[in-house]
Short mmCIF file of N, CA and C in Angstrom, two decimals:
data_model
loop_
_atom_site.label_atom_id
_atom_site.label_comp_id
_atom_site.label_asym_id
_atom_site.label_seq_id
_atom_site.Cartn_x
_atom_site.Cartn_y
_atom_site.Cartn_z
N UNK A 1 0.85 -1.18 0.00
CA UNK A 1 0.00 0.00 0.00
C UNK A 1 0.89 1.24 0.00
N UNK A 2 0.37 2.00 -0.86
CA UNK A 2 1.46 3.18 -1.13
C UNK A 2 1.41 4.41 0.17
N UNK A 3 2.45 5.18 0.62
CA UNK A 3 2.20 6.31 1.39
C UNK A 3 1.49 7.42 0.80
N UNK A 4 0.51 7.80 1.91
CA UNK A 4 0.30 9.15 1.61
C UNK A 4 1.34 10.48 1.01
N UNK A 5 1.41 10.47 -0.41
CA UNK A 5 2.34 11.58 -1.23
C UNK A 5 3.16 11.26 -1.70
N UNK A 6 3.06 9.59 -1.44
CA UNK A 6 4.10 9.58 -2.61
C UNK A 6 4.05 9.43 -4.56
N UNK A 7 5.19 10.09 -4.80
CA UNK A 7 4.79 10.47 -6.10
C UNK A 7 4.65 9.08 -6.99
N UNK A 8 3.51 9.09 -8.24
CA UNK A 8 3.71 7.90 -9.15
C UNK A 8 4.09 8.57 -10.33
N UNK A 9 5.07 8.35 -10.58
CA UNK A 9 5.33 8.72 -12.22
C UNK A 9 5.00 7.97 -13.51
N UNK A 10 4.57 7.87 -14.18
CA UNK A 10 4.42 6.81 -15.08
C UNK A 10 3.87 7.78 -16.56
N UNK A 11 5.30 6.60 -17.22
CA UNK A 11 5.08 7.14 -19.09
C UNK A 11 4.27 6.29 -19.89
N UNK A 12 3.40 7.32 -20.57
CA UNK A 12 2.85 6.64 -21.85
C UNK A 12 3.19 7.41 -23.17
N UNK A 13 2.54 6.07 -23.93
CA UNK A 13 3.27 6.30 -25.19
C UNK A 13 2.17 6.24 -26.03
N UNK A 14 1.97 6.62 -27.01
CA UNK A 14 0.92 7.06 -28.17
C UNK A 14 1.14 5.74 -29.41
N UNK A 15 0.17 4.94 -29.88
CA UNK A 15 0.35 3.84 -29.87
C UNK A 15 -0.03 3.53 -31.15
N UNK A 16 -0.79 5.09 -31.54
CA UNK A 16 -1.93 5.07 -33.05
C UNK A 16 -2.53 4.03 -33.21
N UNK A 17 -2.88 3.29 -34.09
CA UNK A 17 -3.85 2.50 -34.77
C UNK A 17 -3.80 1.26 -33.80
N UNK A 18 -2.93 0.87 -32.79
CA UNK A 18 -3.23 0.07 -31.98
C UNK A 18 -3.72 0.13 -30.83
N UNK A 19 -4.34 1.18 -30.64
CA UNK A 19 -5.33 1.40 -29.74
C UNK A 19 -4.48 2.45 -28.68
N UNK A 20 -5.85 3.28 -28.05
CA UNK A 20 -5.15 4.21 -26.93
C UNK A 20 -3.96 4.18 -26.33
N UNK A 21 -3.43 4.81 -25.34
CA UNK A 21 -2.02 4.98 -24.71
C UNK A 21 -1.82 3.59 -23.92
N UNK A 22 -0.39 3.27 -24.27
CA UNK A 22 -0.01 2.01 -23.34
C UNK A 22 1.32 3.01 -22.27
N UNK A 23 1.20 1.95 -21.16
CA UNK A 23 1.88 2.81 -20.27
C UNK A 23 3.63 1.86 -20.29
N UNK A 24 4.58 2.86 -20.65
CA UNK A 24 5.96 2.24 -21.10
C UNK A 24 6.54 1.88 -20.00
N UNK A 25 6.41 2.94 -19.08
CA UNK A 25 7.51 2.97 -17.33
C UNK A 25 6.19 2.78 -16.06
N UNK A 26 6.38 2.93 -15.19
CA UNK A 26 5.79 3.43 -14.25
C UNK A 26 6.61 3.17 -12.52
N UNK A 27 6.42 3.88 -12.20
CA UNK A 27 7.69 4.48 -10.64
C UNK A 27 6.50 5.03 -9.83
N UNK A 28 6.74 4.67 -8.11
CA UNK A 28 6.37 4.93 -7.13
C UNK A 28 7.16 4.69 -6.46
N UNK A 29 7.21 6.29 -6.29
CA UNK A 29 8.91 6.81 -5.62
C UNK A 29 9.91 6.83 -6.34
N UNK A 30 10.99 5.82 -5.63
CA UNK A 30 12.40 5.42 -6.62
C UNK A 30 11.87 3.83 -6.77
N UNK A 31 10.75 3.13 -6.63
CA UNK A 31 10.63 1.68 -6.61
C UNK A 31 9.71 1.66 -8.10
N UNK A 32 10.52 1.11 -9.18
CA UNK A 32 9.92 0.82 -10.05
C UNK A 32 9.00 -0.38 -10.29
N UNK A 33 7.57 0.33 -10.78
CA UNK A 33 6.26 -0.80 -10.49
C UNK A 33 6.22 -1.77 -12.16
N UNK A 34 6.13 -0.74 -13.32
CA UNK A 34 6.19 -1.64 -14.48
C UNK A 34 7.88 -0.81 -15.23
N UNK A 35 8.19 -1.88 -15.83
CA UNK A 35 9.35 -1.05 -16.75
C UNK A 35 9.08 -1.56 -18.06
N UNK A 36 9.94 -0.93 -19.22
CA UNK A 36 9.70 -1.02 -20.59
C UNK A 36 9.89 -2.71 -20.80
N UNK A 37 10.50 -3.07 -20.67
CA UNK A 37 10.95 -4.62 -20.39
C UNK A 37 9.59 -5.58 -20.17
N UNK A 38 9.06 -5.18 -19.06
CA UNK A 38 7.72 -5.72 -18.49
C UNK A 38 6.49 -5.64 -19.67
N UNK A 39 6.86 -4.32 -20.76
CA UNK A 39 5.53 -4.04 -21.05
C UNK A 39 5.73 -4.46 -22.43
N UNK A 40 6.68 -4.91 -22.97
CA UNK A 40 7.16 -5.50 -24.12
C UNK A 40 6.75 -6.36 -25.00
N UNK A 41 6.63 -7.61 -24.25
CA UNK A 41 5.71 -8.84 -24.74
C UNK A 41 4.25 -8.46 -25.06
N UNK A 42 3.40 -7.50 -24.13
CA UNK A 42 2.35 -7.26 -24.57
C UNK A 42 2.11 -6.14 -26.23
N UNK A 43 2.71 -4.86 -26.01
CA UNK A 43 3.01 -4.52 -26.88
C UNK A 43 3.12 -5.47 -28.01
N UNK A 44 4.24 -6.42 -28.51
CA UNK A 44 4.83 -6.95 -29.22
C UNK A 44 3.35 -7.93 -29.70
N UNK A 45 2.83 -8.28 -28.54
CA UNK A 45 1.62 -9.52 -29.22
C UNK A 45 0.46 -8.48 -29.58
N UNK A 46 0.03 -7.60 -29.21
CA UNK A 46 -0.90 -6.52 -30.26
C UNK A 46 -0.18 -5.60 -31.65
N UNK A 47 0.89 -6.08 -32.03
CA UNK A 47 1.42 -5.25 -33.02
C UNK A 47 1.31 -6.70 -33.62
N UNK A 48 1.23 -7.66 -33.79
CA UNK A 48 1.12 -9.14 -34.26
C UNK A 48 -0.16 -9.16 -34.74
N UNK A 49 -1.04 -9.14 -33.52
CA UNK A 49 -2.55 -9.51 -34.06
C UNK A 49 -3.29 -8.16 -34.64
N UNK A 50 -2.71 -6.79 -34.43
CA UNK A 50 -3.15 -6.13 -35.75
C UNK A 50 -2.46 -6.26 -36.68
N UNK A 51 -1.61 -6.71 -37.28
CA UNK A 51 -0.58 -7.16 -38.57
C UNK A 51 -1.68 -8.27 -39.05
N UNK A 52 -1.77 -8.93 -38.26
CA UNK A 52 -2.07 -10.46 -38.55
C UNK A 52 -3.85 -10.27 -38.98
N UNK A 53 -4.56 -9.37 -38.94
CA UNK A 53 -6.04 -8.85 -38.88
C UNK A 53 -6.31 -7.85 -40.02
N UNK A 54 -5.27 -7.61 -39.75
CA UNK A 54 -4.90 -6.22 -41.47
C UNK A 54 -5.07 -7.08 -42.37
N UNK A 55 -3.84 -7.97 -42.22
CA UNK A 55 -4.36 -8.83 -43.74
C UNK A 55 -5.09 -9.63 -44.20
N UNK A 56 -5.45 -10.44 -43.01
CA UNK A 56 -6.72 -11.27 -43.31
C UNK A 56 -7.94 -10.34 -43.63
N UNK A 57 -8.01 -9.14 -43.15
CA UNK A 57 -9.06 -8.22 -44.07
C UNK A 57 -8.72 -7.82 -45.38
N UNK A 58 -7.62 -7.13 -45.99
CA UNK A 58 -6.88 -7.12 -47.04
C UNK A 58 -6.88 -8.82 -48.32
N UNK A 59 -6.65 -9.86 -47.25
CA UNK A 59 -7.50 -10.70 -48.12
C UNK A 59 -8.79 -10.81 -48.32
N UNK A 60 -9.32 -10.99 -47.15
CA UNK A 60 -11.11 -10.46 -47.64
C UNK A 60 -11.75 -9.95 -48.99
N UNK A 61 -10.91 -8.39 -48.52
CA UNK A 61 -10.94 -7.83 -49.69
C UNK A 61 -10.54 -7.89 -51.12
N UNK A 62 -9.82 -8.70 -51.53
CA UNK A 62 -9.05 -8.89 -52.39
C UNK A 62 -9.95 -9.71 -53.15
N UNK A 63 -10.39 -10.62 -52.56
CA UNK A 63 -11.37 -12.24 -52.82
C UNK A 63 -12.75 -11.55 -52.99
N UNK A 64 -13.20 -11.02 -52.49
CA UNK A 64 -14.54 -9.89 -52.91
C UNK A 64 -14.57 -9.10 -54.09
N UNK A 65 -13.16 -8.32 -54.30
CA UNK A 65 -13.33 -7.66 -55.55
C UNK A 65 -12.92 -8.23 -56.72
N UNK A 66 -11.73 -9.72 -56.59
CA UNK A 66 -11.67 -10.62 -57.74
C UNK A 66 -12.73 -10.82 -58.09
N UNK A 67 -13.59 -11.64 -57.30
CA UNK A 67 -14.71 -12.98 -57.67
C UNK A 67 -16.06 -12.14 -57.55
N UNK A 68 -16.38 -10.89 -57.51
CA UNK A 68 -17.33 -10.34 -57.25
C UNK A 68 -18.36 -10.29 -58.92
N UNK A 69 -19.23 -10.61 -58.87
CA UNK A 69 -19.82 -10.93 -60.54
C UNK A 69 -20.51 -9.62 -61.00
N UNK A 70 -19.49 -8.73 -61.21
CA UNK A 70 -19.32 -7.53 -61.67
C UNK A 70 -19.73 -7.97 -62.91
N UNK A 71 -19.81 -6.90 -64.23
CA UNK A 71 -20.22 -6.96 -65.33
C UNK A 71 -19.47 -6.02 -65.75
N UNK A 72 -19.16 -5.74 -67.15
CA UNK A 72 -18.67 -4.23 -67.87
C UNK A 72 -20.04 -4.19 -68.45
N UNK A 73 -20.38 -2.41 -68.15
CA UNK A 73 -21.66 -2.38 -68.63
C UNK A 73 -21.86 -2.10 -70.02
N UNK A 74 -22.20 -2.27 -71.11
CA UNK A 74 -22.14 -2.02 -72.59
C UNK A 74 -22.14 -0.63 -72.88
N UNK A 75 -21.58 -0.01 -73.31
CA UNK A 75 -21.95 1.49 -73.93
C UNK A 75 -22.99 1.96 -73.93
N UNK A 76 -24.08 1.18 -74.56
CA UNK A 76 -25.31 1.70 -75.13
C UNK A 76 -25.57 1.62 -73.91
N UNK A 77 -25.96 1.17 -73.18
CA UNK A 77 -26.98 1.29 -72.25
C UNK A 77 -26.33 2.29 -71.11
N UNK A 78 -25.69 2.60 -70.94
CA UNK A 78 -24.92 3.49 -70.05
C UNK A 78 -25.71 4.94 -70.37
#
């Protein structure tokens, strides 16, 4: 349980397209609670499964606009 005043410092980092702020450091007092080290693996497995989600939509897409039974429409009737 922390003392009354003591300071928490803690960094975040801007993360863009993978969602809101992840927190890199974090300190109460001089006793460090998370460090960059700690927060790594997580980071590392959401930069995976949006990689890994991008393209399986990107294929999606790909397979939709190949096989999609589009037509060229004839002149005349245009």
């Amino acid at each position: 349980m922390p003392r009354q005043g003591t300071p928490l410092h803690v960094w975040l980092q801007d993360t863009g397209l993978l969602g809101g702020r992840w927190i890199v450091a974090a300190e109460l007092g001089e006793k460090p609670v998370a460090s960059e080290e700690s927060q790594a693996p997580a980071f590392r497995t959401a930069k995976f499964i949006w990689g890994f989600v991008s393209l399986i939509g990107l294929g999606v897409a790909f397979v939709l606009w190949y096989f999609a039974p589009f037509e060229r429409l004839d002149a005349q009737e245009t």
